[in-house]
Amino acid sequence: MISERLYTFADFVCKTLFEPLINLIDDKKKKKPLFLSPSNSEMDFQVVILAGGFSSNLAPLVSKEVPKALLPVANRPVLSYVLDLLESSNLKDLIVVVEGEDAALTVGGWISSACVDRLHVEVAAVAENVGTAGALKAIAHHLTAKDILIVSGDIVSDISPGAVAATHTRHDAAVTAMLCAEPVSGPAESGGAGGKDKIKKPACYDIIGLDSSKQFLLYIATGVEVKRDTRLKKSILCAAGKMEIRSDLVDSHIYAFKRSVLQEVLEQKPTFRCLKQDVLPYLVRTQLRSDVFSDEKAVEENGSGHGKNNMQNNDGVSSQILSNAFLPSFHKVYESGLDIRKTHKCCVYIADESKYCVRLNSIQAFMDVNRDVIGDANHLSGYSFSAHHNIVHPSAELGSKTTVGPHCMLGEGSQVGDKCNVKRSVIGRHCRIGSNVKVVNSVVMDHATIGDGCSIQGSVICSNAQLQERVALRDCQVEAGYVVFAGGEHKGETFARK
Amino acid sequence: MDPRRGPLAVPKVRRVGFFTSIEPSPETPRPNRSLSGPAEAITSSSPLSDSPSGQFISPVQIPPSRHHSDNLASRAAPVPVPGPSAFRRQLANDRTLHVGSYNPVDSLLGTSPPSSNGEVSEDSGSLFGFQRSDSAKLSASFPNGGFDMTVAVRAPGESEAKVATASTSDGRKKNVEASGESESVATKPRKEKETRSLKEKTSKAERRAIQEAQRAAKAAAKGEGSKRAGESSRPKPSKPAKQPQPKKEAPQVTSSVSEKRAVSVEKERRMDVPQTQMQYDDKSRVDKAKRRSVVEQTESKNKVELFLHLPQYERGNQLPNLSSNIFTLDTIHHAVYKVGLQHLAGDIAGDNARCIAMLHAFQEAINDYTTPPMKDLTMDLTAKINGYVSFLIECRPLSMSMGNAIRFLKNQIRKLPVDLSEPEAKASLCSEIGRFIDEKILLADKVIVQHAVTKIRDGEVLLTYGFSCVVEMILLYAHEIGRKFRVVIVDSRPNLEGQKLLRRLVTRGLDCTYTHINAVSYIMGEVTRVFLGASSIFSNGTLYSKVGTACVAMVANAFSVPVIVCCEAYKFHERVLLDSICSNELGDPDAIANVPLRNNKKHSKTMDNNKNLQFLNLMYDSTPAEYISMIVTDYGMIPPTSIPVIVREYRREDLLL
């Protein structure tokens, strides 16, 4: 089946050699209705999932076979969580953008096997290292809807993307970002968690400035910039009157953009690479002197009060009445105060603190997500837990005197020898674990082999890796297919073939 | 005091100018009143009777004392005895003693002294000032004063006639009959009133009596204008008349298509009815509605007993619930959804704006509409619109004007010719909606502005309450054409809509005073005219508007300041409203519990769980017609008694054209 797809894929590449976008799943007949704007009664949103490629942050974990989007979280690819989330919001026409053609092929293969019957998914491949902004630029000609919902492919969350879309629609905003409370990172071992958290707290924060109603974004600086001086726009501060600066929120990479604005920005600023670090701060910075609305667009959206002379007089009056009736945001006030200056709104949706939202963008995050999905946020995993708060697949074989603690997962066909102890760990499918093995706070992926007497703490063992006897690992990562020789004791190491 | 108040002495003197301005010849009525009215009788009768008159003016004249700026010092000495508040209390005592026989006189006197003393202004004013101190004592010691019943009896009749003449000379022929009719109606209960305690002018029973009489008159009028009377789609008064009609229609038509149509018409009519009148204390119906509902709603725990018939829901999680459902609501068009969201979040306020936003959304929805196969456009579209409307109601109860607009739209759909193709039908509907917005709202506003501006003269002090877009247009236009006037904006918590108005007026260079409704009785003293917006006006002339309006109107009435209501005719409603309980809307209770800029989270938390505490955030109140001097509408300036005429003569044609 895969070879067949490869063939069509190669065929397609030949035809559109210089086009960065490759459609893998759908043949041309199917494609046409998909890229048209969605049917009229539905909301006018297109969804783009940025699934990334082989992220260097996750170096030993990702491999040719496993791009970032397919990293297993509780034995399911992380992308499936995003797809499920969108599906639960009834968003079924999706565009998945993957960096690199190999990765696109792999991701496309997985999607077609997993959910072709439920969702209409387009997989588009873009060149590697173009950044999120570049990726969007590459697929720009496929965006037709009025608003674009952009979701990062590595999010594990239960926040409805509809909430972002609704906020966006309600305010008629140029961009709406979703912020959520900073996730707790570090292994949550009972009791001793406090001290470790301190050490592992990330060094960089997102500095976010909100207006007093907490609906508009006045300032945003992402982690990287913070070490330098940060500058605020005086005009924005004056117009808003009051600004609340927070560092306990993180940008969770779910955005709603107005398509016209997004495309305008990408056209005007070819140097922009990243949505989060370039596009969003730019839009926030320029919200009171907006260049992104050319005149015709201002007419297009007459509801928001950018009335133009060439409009009919009555329309002007009615839009005036409408805009007068709205609670004046500081944009309006600023607009009315000076000569006609165009503004755009940058809104935020702040997720409830009880909601779960984590991005899988580092090894630590990978561990955290795995831990949470079978632990605190287990409603996300979609599995039903046993009475002991763990999931042991019926086909898994446990030796005598082996204990599998709560918040554990044992995939199908795995074998665990005698006198083993598994705590707060995820063990993939068809793993073979010898006797007298201790696995704590770790992730063992499919088909791994662990010899007798091993001790694994806080580590990730990738698929097909092999641990020989009496290996002790602490905070280590073992690349896929790597063989760790017997008797070693390792701490904080990364095992990868050079 | 401050220089800007200087020129205001002039309008103060010409307070009765309200009437003169309407009348073509201002000379005739004025002497007429001062001669025949009880004012004359009082002033001539004794010094005693003078004293209460002084008293009654006193609240008007005390506060800023701009008239007496020159002889302020001389005045300051004698006056110290009663502060204005003490004064009022005494006054109230008097009233109870006198069985309220002052009251009608009061209403007259309030207007008459300036007219009679107008030319004397300063001296007479100070004269009153001197007399005032002992007048209270005097009147207290002579409980029966100089008033006899006959004077009191004549007074209201007189004033009524005055209003009537004012309105007739307004130049509208239709108004003549209307006011004539209403006068005969209105004087009847007045007479009843005299026999009873006159003090409680506004007691509920009396108002009801008036309104019943008016309704009877209206019913009679309806009987005369028979043919159309049946077509009113409001349930109670017209139901018996309504039902036979479609039956009559049915046998006449023979073709099956139009028969089906007639059935559908009847069905739609039935669907029309419950729109605004869902009783939320009716358990079974609420449950039924809940099953259909789109917005997830939890009923609030501490319901206000008196308002159980209105929807009372927890506010907190409505918006998140709805917004997370954004993509799952297939049945709701996104434009409608957006409007609903904005209503729910309170982003959009003001009746005209809400109505326009809704109509625009419907326009968009109709544009995107395609008839499903095997279905009739008329029926399917009506069902769709009904779905949208019920969604909007769940987001926020409709205002009366929106109800009217929806009825208009449904009528338009109903009247579509059967042979029209779908694109044509859609185009015609959209253009009809556009026409409605243009003619009934925007053009109407322009006409109202033109009319109302004639009532603003140089040096006046205009008071407005809250925020009304028509009033804003009037004020801006008057400023544009060079009228010199000052604006007092009265506002109230929790929405503080007046601030929007204030900001815009000040940036345009108008002279504004901003105050809250607590101070309305203070500020009313310097006001010469009150302009109010309206959410709706009912057939009995009751004004239905933002809560607090009644208070402002009544204070204005007590100070004899004319109250002018600006309202587009599409907001008129053929129902009769007697109180503000039956039909109202409850806002977010937290809005009144939480004071902004004060950190009272802990405080409100403890309050939330208290069973003995209920927050009541009413959105509207009703102002009886008697406190309204004039209604400026797109059909001209009319007295509140003429509302049924407009509804009968104009609106019906619009609705069933």
GROMACS .gro file of N, CA, C and O in nm, chain A residues 150-196:
model
  188
  150ILE      N    1  -0.487   2.855   1.309
  150ILE     CA    2  -0.357   2.788   1.298
  150ILE      C    3  -0.329   2.718   1.430
  150ILE      O    4  -0.331   2.779   1.536
  151VAL      N    5  -0.307   2.590   1.419
  151VAL     CA    6  -0.285   2.509   1.538
  151VAL      C    7  -0.151   2.441   1.524
  151VAL      O    8  -0.120   2.386   1.419
  152SER      N    9  -0.074   2.446   1.628
  152SER     CA   10   0.051   2.375   1.625
  152SER      C   11   0.023   2.225   1.637
  152SER      O   12  -0.065   2.184   1.711
  153GLY      N   13   0.102   2.148   1.564
  153GLY     CA   14   0.074   2.005   1.561
  153GLY      C   15   0.120   1.929   1.683
  153GLY      O   16   0.094   1.810   1.696
  154ASP      N   17   0.187   1.996   1.774
  154ASP     CA   18   0.244   1.924   1.887
  154ASP      C   19   0.174   1.960   2.018
  154ASP      O   20   0.232   1.951   2.124
  155ILE      N   21   0.050   2.002   2.007
  155ILE     CA   22  -0.021   2.042   2.128
  155ILE      C   23  -0.102   1.926   2.183
  155ILE      O   24  -0.170   1.855   2.107
  156VAL      N   25  -0.092   1.908   2.309
  156VAL     CA   26  -0.182   1.815   2.376
  156VAL      C   27  -0.268   1.900   2.467
  156VAL      O   28  -0.217   1.961   2.562
  157SER      N   29  -0.394   1.908   2.436
  157SER     CA   30  -0.477   2.004   2.506
  157SER      C   31  -0.622   1.962   2.503
  157SER      O   32  -0.663   1.882   2.419
  158ASP      N   33  -0.698   2.016   2.594
  158ASP     CA   34  -0.842   1.995   2.589
  158ASP      C   35  -0.916   2.127   2.578
  158ASP      O   36  -1.034   2.135   2.607
  159ILE      N   37  -0.845   2.230   2.538
  159ILE     CA   38  -0.912   2.359   2.520
  159ILE      C   39  -0.974   2.360   2.380
  159ILE      O   40  -0.908   2.333   2.281
  160SER      N   41  -1.099   2.393   2.377
  160SER     CA   42  -1.166   2.391   2.248
  160SER      C   43  -1.113   2.504   2.161
  160SER      O   44  -1.112   2.620   2.202
  161PRO      N   45  -1.070   2.473   2.041
  161PRO     CA   46  -1.025   2.579   1.951
  161PRO      C   47  -1.141   2.671   1.912
  161PRO      O   48  -1.118   2.783   1.867
  162GLY      N   49  -1.262   2.621   1.932
  162GLY     CA   50  -1.377   2.705   1.902
  162GLY      C   51  -1.379   2.831   1.986
  162GLY      O   52  -1.423   2.937   1.941
  163ALA      N   53  -1.329   2.821   2.107
  163ALA     CA   54  -1.329   2.938   2.193
  163ALA      C   55  -1.243   3.049   2.135
  163ALA      O   56  -1.280   3.166   2.139
  164VAL      N   57  -1.132   3.009   2.079
  164VAL     CA   58  -1.045   3.108   2.015
  164VAL      C   59  -1.117   3.169   1.896
  164VAL      O   60  -1.119   3.291   1.876
  165ALA      N   61  -1.175   3.081   1.817
  165ALA     CA   62  -1.244   3.129   1.698
  165ALA      C   63  -1.359   3.222   1.735
  165ALA      O   64  -1.382   3.323   1.668
  166ALA      N   65  -1.429   3.188   1.842
  166ALA     CA   66  -1.542   3.272   1.883
  166ALA      C   67  -1.494   3.409   1.928
  166ALA      O   68  -1.553   3.511   1.892
  167THR      N   69  -1.387   3.411   2.006
  167THR     CA   70  -1.333   3.539   2.049
  167THR      C   71  -1.291   3.621   1.928
  167THR      O   72  -1.316   3.741   1.920
  168HIS      N   73  -1.229   3.554   1.837
  168HIS     CA   74  -1.183   3.620   1.715
  168HIS      C   75  -1.300   3.681   1.639
  168HIS      O   76  -1.297   3.796   1.598
  169THR      N   77  -1.403   3.602   1.622
  169THR     CA   78  -1.519   3.649   1.547
  169THR      C   79  -1.587   3.764   1.617
  169THR      O   80  -1.628   3.861   1.556
  170ARG      N   81  -1.598   3.749   1.748
  170ARG     CA   82  -1.673   3.847   1.824
  170ARG      C   83  -1.609   3.985   1.814
  170ARG      O   84  -1.678   4.086   1.803
  171HIS      N   85  -1.478   3.988   1.819
  171HIS     CA   86  -1.411   4.117   1.819
  171HIS      C   87  -1.373   4.162   1.679
  171HIS      O   88  -1.318   4.270   1.663
  172ASP      N   89  -1.397   4.075   1.582
  172ASP     CA   90  -1.356   4.109   1.448
  172ASP      C   91  -1.207   4.143   1.447
  172ASP      O   92  -1.164   4.244   1.391
  173ALA      N   93  -1.130   4.059   1.508
  173ALA     CA   94  -0.989   4.090   1.533
  173ALA      C   95  -0.903   4.052   1.413
  173ALA      O   96  -0.944   3.975   1.327
  174ALA      N   97  -0.784   4.110   1.409
  174ALA     CA   98  -0.689   4.073   1.307
  174ALA      C   99  -0.621   3.943   1.346
  174ALA      O  100  -0.594   3.858   1.261
  175VAL      N  101  -0.592   3.931   1.473
  175VAL     CA  102  -0.530   3.808   1.519
  175VAL      C  103  -0.578   3.781   1.661
  175VAL      O  104  -0.599   3.874   1.740
  176THR      N  105  -0.600   3.656   1.689
  176THR     CA  106  -0.634   3.617   1.826
  176THR      C  107  -0.540   3.505   1.866
  176THR      O  108  -0.524   3.408   1.793
  177ALA      N  109  -0.478   3.521   1.978
  177ALA     CA  110  -0.387   3.419   2.026
  177ALA      C  111  -0.446   3.354   2.149
  177ALA      O  112  -0.524   3.417   2.221
  178MET      N  113  -0.410   3.231   2.170
  178MET     CA  114  -0.458   3.167   2.291
  178MET      C  115  -0.345   3.160   2.392
  178MET      O  116  -0.235   3.114   2.360
  179LEU      N  117  -0.372   3.204   2.510
  179LEU     CA  118  -0.274   3.195   2.617
  179LEU      C  119  -0.324   3.096   2.719
  179LEU      O  120  -0.444   3.085   2.742
  180CYS      N  121  -0.232   3.026   2.778
  180CYS     CA  122  -0.275   2.938   2.885
  180CYS      C  123  -0.173   2.945   2.997
  180CYS      O  124  -0.062   2.995   2.979
  181ALA      N  125  -0.213   2.897   3.108
  181ALA     CA  126  -0.125   2.900   3.224
  181ALA      C  127  -0.003   2.813   3.197
  181ALA      O  128  -0.010   2.714   3.126
  182GLU      N  129   0.106   2.857   3.254
  182GLU     CA  130   0.231   2.785   3.232
  182GLU      C  131   0.220   2.644   3.288
  182GLU      O  132   0.177   2.625   3.401
  183PRO      N  133   0.259   2.546   3.209
  183PRO     CA  134   0.247   2.409   3.260
  183PRO      C  135   0.353   2.382   3.367
  183PRO      O  136   0.460   2.440   3.367
  184VAL      N  137   0.318   2.295   3.455
  184VAL     CA  138   0.414   2.253   3.557
  184VAL      C  139   0.506   2.151   3.492
  184VAL      O  140   0.460   2.052   3.437
  185SER      N  141   0.632   2.177   3.499
  185SER     CA  142   0.722   2.081   3.436
  185SER      C  143   0.807   2.013   3.542
  185SER      O  144   0.804   2.050   3.659
  186GLY      N  145   0.879   1.915   3.499
  186GLY     CA  146   0.960   1.839   3.595
  186GLY      C  147   0.882   1.720   3.642
  186GLY      O  148   0.759   1.720   3.643
  187PRO      N  149   0.951   1.616   3.681
  187PRO     CA  150   0.882   1.496   3.724
  187PRO      C  151   0.809   1.522   3.854
  187PRO      O  152   0.865   1.576   3.948
  188ALA      N  153   0.683   1.485   3.857
  188ALA     CA  154   0.604   1.512   3.976
  188ALA      C  155   0.609   1.390   4.066
  188ALA      O  156   0.513   1.318   4.083
  189GLU      N  157   0.723   1.366   4.122
  189GLU     CA  158   0.731   1.258   4.219
  189GLU      C  159   0.666   1.306   4.347
  189GLU      O  160   0.686   1.420   4.387
  190SER      N  161   0.596   1.218   4.406
  190SER     CA  162   0.523   1.262   4.525
  190SER      C  163   0.621   1.311   4.631
  190SER      O  164   0.724   1.248   4.657
  191GLY      N  165   0.590   1.420   4.688
  191GLY     CA  166   0.674   1.473   4.795
  191GLY      C  167   0.788   1.558   4.744
  191GLY      O  168   0.784   1.679   4.750
  192GLY      N  169   0.887   1.495   4.687
  192GLY     CA  170   1.010   1.568   4.655
  192GLY      C  171   1.003   1.654   4.530
  192GLY      O  172   1.105   1.695   4.480
  193ALA      N  173   0.883   1.678   4.481
  193ALA     CA  174   0.871   1.750   4.355
  193ALA      C  175   0.917   1.895   4.367
  193ALA      O  176   0.973   1.951   4.274
  194GLY      N  177   0.891   1.952   4.482
  194GLY     CA  178   0.916   2.096   4.497
  194GLY      C  179   1.057   2.136   4.462
  194GLY      O  180   1.079   2.228   4.383
  195GLY      N  181   1.152   2.068   4.517
  195GLY     CA  182   1.290   2.107   4.494
  195GLY      C  183   1.332   2.093   4.349
  195GLY      O  184   1.399   2.179   4.295
  196LYS      N  185   1.285   1.990   4.287
  196LYS     CA  186   1.326   1.966   4.150
  196LYS      C  187   1.265   2.068   4.055
  196LYS      O  188   1.326   2.108   3.958
   0.00000   0.00000   0.00000
